[in-house]
Short mmCIF file of N, CA and C in Angstrom, two decimals:
data_model
loop_
_atom_site.label_atom_id
_atom_site.label_comp_id
_atom_site.label_asym_id
_atom_site.label_seq_id
_atom_site.Cartn_x
_atom_site.Cartn_y
_atom_site.Cartn_z
N MET A 1 -5.91 -6.97 17.40
CA MET A 1 -5.86 -7.19 15.96
C MET A 1 -5.12 -6.00 15.34
N LYS A 2 -4.10 -6.32 14.56
CA LYS A 2 -3.31 -5.28 13.88
C LYS A 2 -3.50 -5.44 12.38
N LEU A 3 -3.95 -4.38 11.74
CA LEU A 3 -4.24 -4.39 10.30
C LEU A 3 -3.24 -3.52 9.55
N LEU A 4 -2.86 -3.98 8.37
CA LEU A 4 -1.97 -3.21 7.50
C LEU A 4 -2.74 -2.81 6.25
N VAL A 5 -2.67 -1.53 5.92
CA VAL A 5 -3.33 -1.02 4.71
C VAL A 5 -2.30 -0.37 3.81
N PRO A 6 -1.98 -1.02 2.66
CA PRO A 6 -1.15 -0.35 1.66
C PRO A 6 -2.00 0.79 1.06
N TYR A 7 -1.45 2.00 1.05
CA TYR A 7 -2.25 3.17 0.68
C TYR A 7 -1.49 4.07 -0.29
N ASP A 8 -2.14 4.34 -1.44
CA ASP A 8 -1.53 5.23 -2.42
C ASP A 8 -2.42 6.43 -2.76
N GLY A 9 -3.53 6.56 -2.04
CA GLY A 9 -4.43 7.68 -2.28
C GLY A 9 -5.47 7.43 -3.35
N SER A 10 -5.45 6.26 -3.97
CA SER A 10 -6.41 5.94 -5.02
C SER A 10 -7.78 5.60 -4.40
N PRO A 11 -8.84 5.64 -5.21
CA PRO A 11 -10.16 5.26 -4.69
C PRO A 11 -10.17 3.83 -4.11
N GLN A 12 -9.42 2.92 -4.73
CA GLN A 12 -9.35 1.55 -4.21
C GLN A 12 -8.69 1.51 -2.83
N SER A 13 -7.63 2.27 -2.65
CA SER A 13 -6.97 2.27 -1.34
C SER A 13 -7.83 3.01 -0.31
N ASP A 14 -8.64 3.98 -0.74
CA ASP A 14 -9.58 4.62 0.18
C ASP A 14 -10.61 3.61 0.69
N LYS A 15 -11.11 2.77 -0.22
CA LYS A 15 -12.08 1.74 0.18
C LYS A 15 -11.44 0.76 1.17
N ALA A 16 -10.20 0.37 0.91
CA ALA A 16 -9.51 -0.54 1.81
C ALA A 16 -9.32 0.11 3.18
N LEU A 17 -8.96 1.38 3.20
CA LEU A 17 -8.76 2.10 4.46
C LEU A 17 -10.07 2.19 5.23
N ASP A 18 -11.16 2.50 4.55
CA ASP A 18 -12.47 2.58 5.20
C ASP A 18 -12.85 1.22 5.81
N THR A 19 -12.60 0.16 5.08
CA THR A 19 -12.90 -1.19 5.57
C THR A 19 -12.05 -1.52 6.79
N ALA A 20 -10.78 -1.18 6.73
CA ALA A 20 -9.88 -1.45 7.87
C ALA A 20 -10.32 -0.68 9.11
N VAL A 21 -10.75 0.57 8.94
CA VAL A 21 -11.22 1.37 10.08
C VAL A 21 -12.44 0.71 10.70
N HIS A 22 -13.37 0.27 9.87
CA HIS A 22 -14.58 -0.39 10.37
C HIS A 22 -14.22 -1.65 11.16
N LEU A 23 -13.30 -2.45 10.62
CA LEU A 23 -12.87 -3.67 11.31
C LEU A 23 -12.15 -3.34 12.62
N ALA A 24 -11.24 -2.38 12.57
CA ALA A 24 -10.47 -2.01 13.76
C ALA A 24 -11.38 -1.45 14.86
N GLN A 25 -12.36 -0.66 14.49
CA GLN A 25 -13.28 -0.11 15.48
C GLN A 25 -14.08 -1.22 16.14
N GLY A 26 -14.48 -2.20 15.35
CA GLY A 26 -15.29 -3.31 15.88
C GLY A 26 -14.50 -4.27 16.76
N MET A 27 -13.19 -4.34 16.55
CA MET A 27 -12.36 -5.30 17.29
C MET A 27 -11.36 -4.63 18.22
N GLY A 28 -11.39 -3.31 18.30
CA GLY A 28 -10.41 -2.63 19.13
C GLY A 28 -9.00 -2.77 18.59
N GLY A 29 -8.89 -2.80 17.28
CA GLY A 29 -7.60 -3.01 16.64
C GLY A 29 -6.87 -1.73 16.30
N ALA A 30 -5.68 -1.91 15.76
CA ALA A 30 -4.83 -0.80 15.32
C ALA A 30 -4.55 -0.95 13.84
N ILE A 31 -4.23 0.16 13.19
CA ILE A 31 -3.96 0.16 11.75
C ILE A 31 -2.57 0.71 11.49
N VAL A 32 -1.84 0.03 10.62
CA VAL A 32 -0.59 0.53 10.07
C VAL A 32 -0.86 0.84 8.61
N VAL A 33 -0.62 2.08 8.21
CA VAL A 33 -0.83 2.49 6.83
C VAL A 33 0.55 2.62 6.19
N VAL A 34 0.76 1.94 5.06
CA VAL A 34 2.06 1.98 4.40
C VAL A 34 1.90 2.52 2.98
N ASN A 35 2.84 3.37 2.61
CA ASN A 35 2.95 3.82 1.23
C ASN A 35 4.32 3.36 0.74
N VAL A 36 4.33 2.70 -0.41
CA VAL A 36 5.59 2.21 -0.97
C VAL A 36 5.89 3.02 -2.22
N VAL A 37 7.08 3.61 -2.23
CA VAL A 37 7.53 4.39 -3.38
C VAL A 37 8.45 3.48 -4.20
N PRO A 38 7.99 3.09 -5.40
CA PRO A 38 8.85 2.23 -6.22
C PRO A 38 10.04 3.01 -6.76
N ASP A 39 11.16 2.35 -6.87
CA ASP A 39 12.35 2.99 -7.44
C ASP A 39 12.33 2.74 -8.95
N LEU A 40 11.63 3.62 -9.65
CA LEU A 40 11.47 3.46 -11.09
C LEU A 40 12.78 3.63 -11.84
N CYS A 41 13.72 4.34 -11.25
CA CYS A 41 15.01 4.55 -11.91
C CYS A 41 15.78 3.23 -12.03
N LEU A 42 15.62 2.36 -11.05
CA LEU A 42 16.28 1.06 -11.13
C LEU A 42 15.52 0.10 -12.04
N MET A 43 14.22 0.35 -12.20
CA MET A 43 13.39 -0.57 -12.97
C MET A 43 13.32 -0.22 -14.45
N SER A 44 13.73 0.96 -14.82
CA SER A 44 13.57 1.38 -16.21
C SER A 44 14.84 2.04 -16.75
N GLU A 45 15.22 1.61 -17.91
CA GLU A 45 16.35 2.25 -18.59
C GLU A 45 15.88 3.44 -19.42
N GLU A 46 14.57 3.67 -19.42
CA GLU A 46 13.98 4.75 -20.20
C GLU A 46 14.18 6.12 -19.54
N ILE A 47 14.45 6.12 -18.25
CA ILE A 47 14.60 7.39 -17.53
C ILE A 47 16.07 7.76 -17.52
N PRO A 48 16.41 8.88 -18.13
CA PRO A 48 17.82 9.31 -18.14
C PRO A 48 18.33 9.52 -16.71
N ALA A 49 19.60 9.23 -16.51
CA ALA A 49 20.22 9.30 -15.18
C ALA A 49 19.97 10.64 -14.50
N GLY A 50 20.05 11.73 -15.25
CA GLY A 50 19.86 13.06 -14.67
C GLY A 50 18.45 13.31 -14.17
N ASP A 51 17.48 12.58 -14.72
CA ASP A 51 16.08 12.77 -14.33
C ASP A 51 15.68 11.91 -13.13
N CYS A 52 16.51 10.94 -12.76
CA CYS A 52 16.15 10.02 -11.68
C CYS A 52 15.90 10.73 -10.36
N ASP A 53 16.73 11.72 -10.02
CA ASP A 53 16.54 12.44 -8.76
C ASP A 53 15.19 13.16 -8.75
N ALA A 54 14.85 13.79 -9.85
CA ALA A 54 13.58 14.51 -9.93
C ALA A 54 12.39 13.55 -9.83
N VAL A 55 12.50 12.41 -10.49
CA VAL A 55 11.44 11.40 -10.43
C VAL A 55 11.30 10.88 -9.01
N SER A 56 12.42 10.58 -8.36
CA SER A 56 12.40 10.07 -6.99
C SER A 56 11.79 11.09 -6.03
N ARG A 57 12.16 12.35 -6.17
CA ARG A 57 11.60 13.40 -5.30
C ARG A 57 10.09 13.53 -5.50
N ALA A 58 9.64 13.47 -6.75
CA ALA A 58 8.21 13.57 -7.03
C ALA A 58 7.44 12.39 -6.44
N LEU A 59 7.99 11.19 -6.57
CA LEU A 59 7.33 10.00 -6.01
C LEU A 59 7.30 10.06 -4.48
N ASP A 60 8.40 10.51 -3.88
CA ASP A 60 8.44 10.67 -2.42
C ASP A 60 7.39 11.68 -1.96
N MET A 61 7.28 12.78 -2.68
CA MET A 61 6.31 13.82 -2.33
C MET A 61 4.88 13.27 -2.43
N ASN A 62 4.59 12.55 -3.51
CA ASN A 62 3.26 11.95 -3.67
C ASN A 62 2.96 10.97 -2.54
N GLY A 63 3.96 10.18 -2.15
CA GLY A 63 3.79 9.23 -1.06
C GLY A 63 3.52 9.93 0.26
N SER A 64 4.26 11.00 0.52
CA SER A 64 4.06 11.77 1.75
C SER A 64 2.67 12.39 1.80
N VAL A 65 2.22 12.92 0.67
CA VAL A 65 0.89 13.51 0.59
C VAL A 65 -0.18 12.44 0.84
N ALA A 66 0.00 11.26 0.26
CA ALA A 66 -0.97 10.18 0.45
C ALA A 66 -1.04 9.77 1.92
N LEU A 67 0.11 9.63 2.57
CA LEU A 67 0.11 9.24 3.98
C LEU A 67 -0.52 10.32 4.86
N HIS A 68 -0.24 11.57 4.55
CA HIS A 68 -0.86 12.67 5.30
C HIS A 68 -2.38 12.62 5.13
N ARG A 69 -2.82 12.36 3.92
CA ARG A 69 -4.26 12.27 3.63
C ARG A 69 -4.89 11.14 4.44
N ALA A 70 -4.23 9.99 4.49
CA ALA A 70 -4.74 8.85 5.25
C ALA A 70 -4.80 9.18 6.73
N ASP A 71 -3.76 9.82 7.23
CA ASP A 71 -3.70 10.20 8.64
C ASP A 71 -4.84 11.16 8.98
N GLU A 72 -5.07 12.14 8.13
CA GLU A 72 -6.16 13.10 8.34
C GLU A 72 -7.52 12.39 8.31
N LYS A 73 -7.65 11.45 7.39
CA LYS A 73 -8.90 10.71 7.23
C LYS A 73 -9.23 9.90 8.48
N LEU A 74 -8.20 9.43 9.18
CA LEU A 74 -8.40 8.56 10.34
C LEU A 74 -8.52 9.32 11.66
N LYS A 75 -8.23 10.62 11.64
CA LYS A 75 -8.37 11.41 12.87
C LYS A 75 -9.82 11.34 13.35
N GLY A 76 -9.97 11.15 14.64
CA GLY A 76 -11.31 11.08 15.20
C GLY A 76 -11.98 9.72 15.05
N SER A 77 -11.30 8.76 14.47
CA SER A 77 -11.90 7.43 14.29
C SER A 77 -11.81 6.59 15.56
N GLY A 78 -10.94 7.01 16.49
CA GLY A 78 -10.76 6.23 17.70
C GLY A 78 -9.85 5.04 17.52
N VAL A 79 -9.21 4.95 16.36
CA VAL A 79 -8.33 3.83 16.04
C VAL A 79 -6.87 4.29 16.13
N GLU A 80 -6.04 3.47 16.76
CA GLU A 80 -4.61 3.76 16.82
C GLU A 80 -4.03 3.58 15.41
N VAL A 81 -3.28 4.59 14.94
CA VAL A 81 -2.76 4.58 13.58
C VAL A 81 -1.26 4.85 13.57
N GLU A 82 -0.56 4.11 12.74
CA GLU A 82 0.86 4.35 12.47
C GLU A 82 1.02 4.44 10.96
N THR A 83 1.79 5.42 10.49
CA THR A 83 2.05 5.52 9.05
C THR A 83 3.52 5.19 8.80
N VAL A 84 3.75 4.50 7.68
CA VAL A 84 5.09 4.05 7.31
C VAL A 84 5.31 4.34 5.84
N MET A 85 6.47 4.91 5.53
CA MET A 85 6.85 5.13 4.13
C MET A 85 8.03 4.22 3.83
N LYS A 86 7.92 3.47 2.74
CA LYS A 86 8.98 2.56 2.31
C LYS A 86 9.30 2.85 0.85
N SER A 87 10.48 2.42 0.43
CA SER A 87 10.80 2.50 -0.99
C SER A 87 11.34 1.14 -1.41
N GLY A 88 11.11 0.81 -2.66
CA GLY A 88 11.57 -0.46 -3.18
C GLY A 88 10.49 -1.16 -3.98
N ARG A 89 10.59 -2.48 -4.00
CA ARG A 89 9.58 -3.28 -4.71
C ARG A 89 8.31 -3.29 -3.86
N ILE A 90 7.20 -3.02 -4.51
CA ILE A 90 5.95 -2.80 -3.78
C ILE A 90 5.53 -4.01 -2.97
N VAL A 91 5.40 -5.17 -3.59
CA VAL A 91 4.94 -6.37 -2.89
C VAL A 91 5.90 -6.73 -1.76
N ASP A 92 7.19 -6.75 -2.06
CA ASP A 92 8.18 -7.09 -1.04
C ASP A 92 8.12 -6.14 0.15
N SER A 93 7.96 -4.86 -0.12
CA SER A 93 7.91 -3.86 0.95
C SER A 93 6.68 -4.04 1.82
N ILE A 94 5.54 -4.31 1.20
CA ILE A 94 4.30 -4.55 1.96
C ILE A 94 4.48 -5.76 2.88
N LEU A 95 5.02 -6.83 2.33
CA LEU A 95 5.22 -8.05 3.13
C LEU A 95 6.25 -7.85 4.23
N ASP A 96 7.28 -7.04 3.96
CA ASP A 96 8.29 -6.73 4.99
C ASP A 96 7.65 -5.99 6.17
N VAL A 97 6.82 -4.99 5.86
CA VAL A 97 6.17 -4.24 6.93
C VAL A 97 5.23 -5.15 7.72
N ALA A 98 4.52 -6.02 7.03
CA ALA A 98 3.62 -6.96 7.71
C ALA A 98 4.39 -7.83 8.70
N GLN A 99 5.54 -8.30 8.27
CA GLN A 99 6.36 -9.14 9.15
C GLN A 99 6.95 -8.33 10.31
N GLU A 100 7.52 -7.17 9.99
CA GLU A 100 8.16 -6.32 11.01
C GLU A 100 7.18 -5.87 12.10
N ARG A 101 5.93 -5.60 11.72
CA ARG A 101 4.94 -5.06 12.66
C ARG A 101 4.01 -6.13 13.22
N SER A 102 4.28 -7.42 12.93
CA SER A 102 3.44 -8.53 13.41
C SER A 102 1.96 -8.30 13.06
N ILE A 103 1.72 -8.07 11.78
CA ILE A 103 0.38 -7.77 11.28
C ILE A 103 -0.47 -9.05 11.26
N ASP A 104 -1.75 -8.91 11.67
CA ASP A 104 -2.68 -10.04 11.65
C ASP A 104 -3.39 -10.17 10.30
N CYS A 105 -3.65 -9.03 9.65
CA CYS A 105 -4.38 -9.06 8.38
C CYS A 105 -3.99 -7.84 7.54
N ILE A 106 -3.75 -8.07 6.26
CA ILE A 106 -3.50 -7.00 5.30
C ILE A 106 -4.82 -6.70 4.60
N VAL A 107 -5.24 -5.45 4.62
CA VAL A 107 -6.47 -5.02 3.95
C VAL A 107 -6.03 -4.19 2.75
N ILE A 108 -6.24 -4.71 1.56
CA ILE A 108 -5.69 -4.09 0.35
C ILE A 108 -6.77 -3.95 -0.71
N GLY A 109 -6.70 -2.85 -1.44
CA GLY A 109 -7.65 -2.61 -2.52
C GLY A 109 -7.33 -3.47 -3.73
N ALA A 110 -8.38 -3.93 -4.39
CA ALA A 110 -8.22 -4.67 -5.64
C ALA A 110 -7.87 -3.67 -6.73
N HIS A 111 -7.01 -4.05 -7.61
CA HIS A 111 -6.62 -3.16 -8.70
C HIS A 111 -7.28 -3.63 -9.97
N GLY A 112 -8.10 -2.78 -10.56
CA GLY A 112 -8.81 -3.14 -11.78
C GLY A 112 -7.95 -2.95 -13.01
N ARG A 113 -7.37 -4.03 -13.47
CA ARG A 113 -6.58 -3.98 -14.71
C ARG A 113 -7.34 -4.68 -15.82
N HIS A 114 -6.97 -4.37 -17.03
CA HIS A 114 -7.51 -5.08 -18.18
C HIS A 114 -7.18 -6.56 -18.01
N LYS A 115 -8.14 -7.44 -18.32
CA LYS A 115 -7.96 -8.87 -18.07
C LYS A 115 -6.69 -9.45 -18.70
N ALA A 116 -6.39 -9.05 -19.92
CA ALA A 116 -5.20 -9.61 -20.58
C ALA A 116 -3.93 -9.19 -19.85
N LEU A 117 -3.85 -7.92 -19.46
CA LEU A 117 -2.67 -7.46 -18.72
C LEU A 117 -2.58 -8.12 -17.36
N ARG A 118 -3.71 -8.29 -16.71
CA ARG A 118 -3.70 -8.92 -15.39
C ARG A 118 -3.20 -10.35 -15.48
N MET A 119 -3.60 -11.06 -16.54
CA MET A 119 -3.14 -12.44 -16.72
C MET A 119 -1.63 -12.49 -16.93
N LEU A 120 -1.10 -11.51 -17.65
CA LEU A 120 0.33 -11.48 -17.93
C LEU A 120 1.15 -10.96 -16.75
N LEU A 121 0.67 -9.90 -16.11
CA LEU A 121 1.46 -9.22 -15.08
C LEU A 121 1.05 -9.54 -13.66
N GLY A 122 -0.19 -9.97 -13.47
CA GLY A 122 -0.68 -10.15 -12.12
C GLY A 122 -1.01 -8.80 -11.52
N SER A 123 -1.34 -8.79 -10.25
CA SER A 123 -1.62 -7.53 -9.58
C SER A 123 -0.95 -7.55 -8.22
N VAL A 124 -0.77 -6.38 -7.66
CA VAL A 124 -0.15 -6.27 -6.34
C VAL A 124 -0.98 -7.04 -5.33
N SER A 125 -2.30 -6.84 -5.35
CA SER A 125 -3.15 -7.49 -4.35
C SER A 125 -3.09 -9.02 -4.46
N SER A 126 -3.09 -9.55 -5.68
CA SER A 126 -3.04 -11.01 -5.81
C SER A 126 -1.68 -11.56 -5.40
N LYS A 127 -0.61 -10.82 -5.69
CA LYS A 127 0.72 -11.28 -5.28
C LYS A 127 0.88 -11.22 -3.76
N VAL A 128 0.35 -10.16 -3.14
CA VAL A 128 0.40 -10.06 -1.68
C VAL A 128 -0.38 -11.22 -1.07
N ALA A 129 -1.57 -11.51 -1.60
CA ALA A 129 -2.38 -12.61 -1.08
C ALA A 129 -1.66 -13.95 -1.23
N GLU A 130 -1.00 -14.13 -2.34
CA GLU A 130 -0.29 -15.39 -2.60
C GLU A 130 0.91 -15.57 -1.67
N LEU A 131 1.65 -14.51 -1.42
CA LEU A 131 2.92 -14.63 -0.70
C LEU A 131 2.85 -14.31 0.80
N SER A 132 1.76 -13.74 1.26
CA SER A 132 1.66 -13.32 2.65
C SER A 132 1.54 -14.51 3.60
N SER A 133 2.15 -14.37 4.77
CA SER A 133 2.01 -15.40 5.79
C SER A 133 0.84 -15.08 6.73
N CYS A 134 0.23 -13.90 6.56
CA CYS A 134 -0.96 -13.56 7.36
C CYS A 134 -2.17 -13.48 6.43
N ASN A 135 -3.34 -13.32 7.03
CA ASN A 135 -4.56 -13.20 6.25
C ASN A 135 -4.53 -11.93 5.40
N VAL A 136 -5.20 -12.00 4.24
CA VAL A 136 -5.30 -10.85 3.35
C VAL A 136 -6.76 -10.67 2.96
N LEU A 137 -7.27 -9.46 3.13
CA LEU A 137 -8.61 -9.11 2.70
C LEU A 137 -8.48 -8.17 1.52
N ILE A 138 -8.99 -8.60 0.35
CA ILE A 138 -8.95 -7.78 -0.86
C ILE A 138 -10.30 -7.10 -0.99
N VAL A 139 -10.28 -5.77 -0.98
CA VAL A 139 -11.50 -4.97 -1.01
C VAL A 139 -11.76 -4.51 -2.43
N LYS A 140 -12.98 -4.75 -2.92
CA LYS A 140 -13.35 -4.32 -4.27
C LYS A 140 -14.11 -3.03 -4.21
#
């Protein structure tokens, strides 16, 4: 059993990671932890061109720190772990990694948004669940 955990260092992604470790230990599975760095410079005209490099470097650094934190958290768990850093659209990148690594189940944290915003924008976890070709476990 191969599990994918999208991880950004938030409490929700910590819960998803803990759940994935528990499942992997029980089934002799492996975990792939992915951090996706969105390219906000392409998504927003609000960021001046000169600031894009600084924003990208900061987001990359945060992603690297999150993956290091996940890796440290999983040491001694007895579970095989791979970490992956991607950039681009979050949902698309998660689904790409799932396909590339032949993932059996994506374990993802639920994102608590205000109900009105969630109805308008959706959430990463619900979009991943809708579009994934493998099973998805949403952890609350």
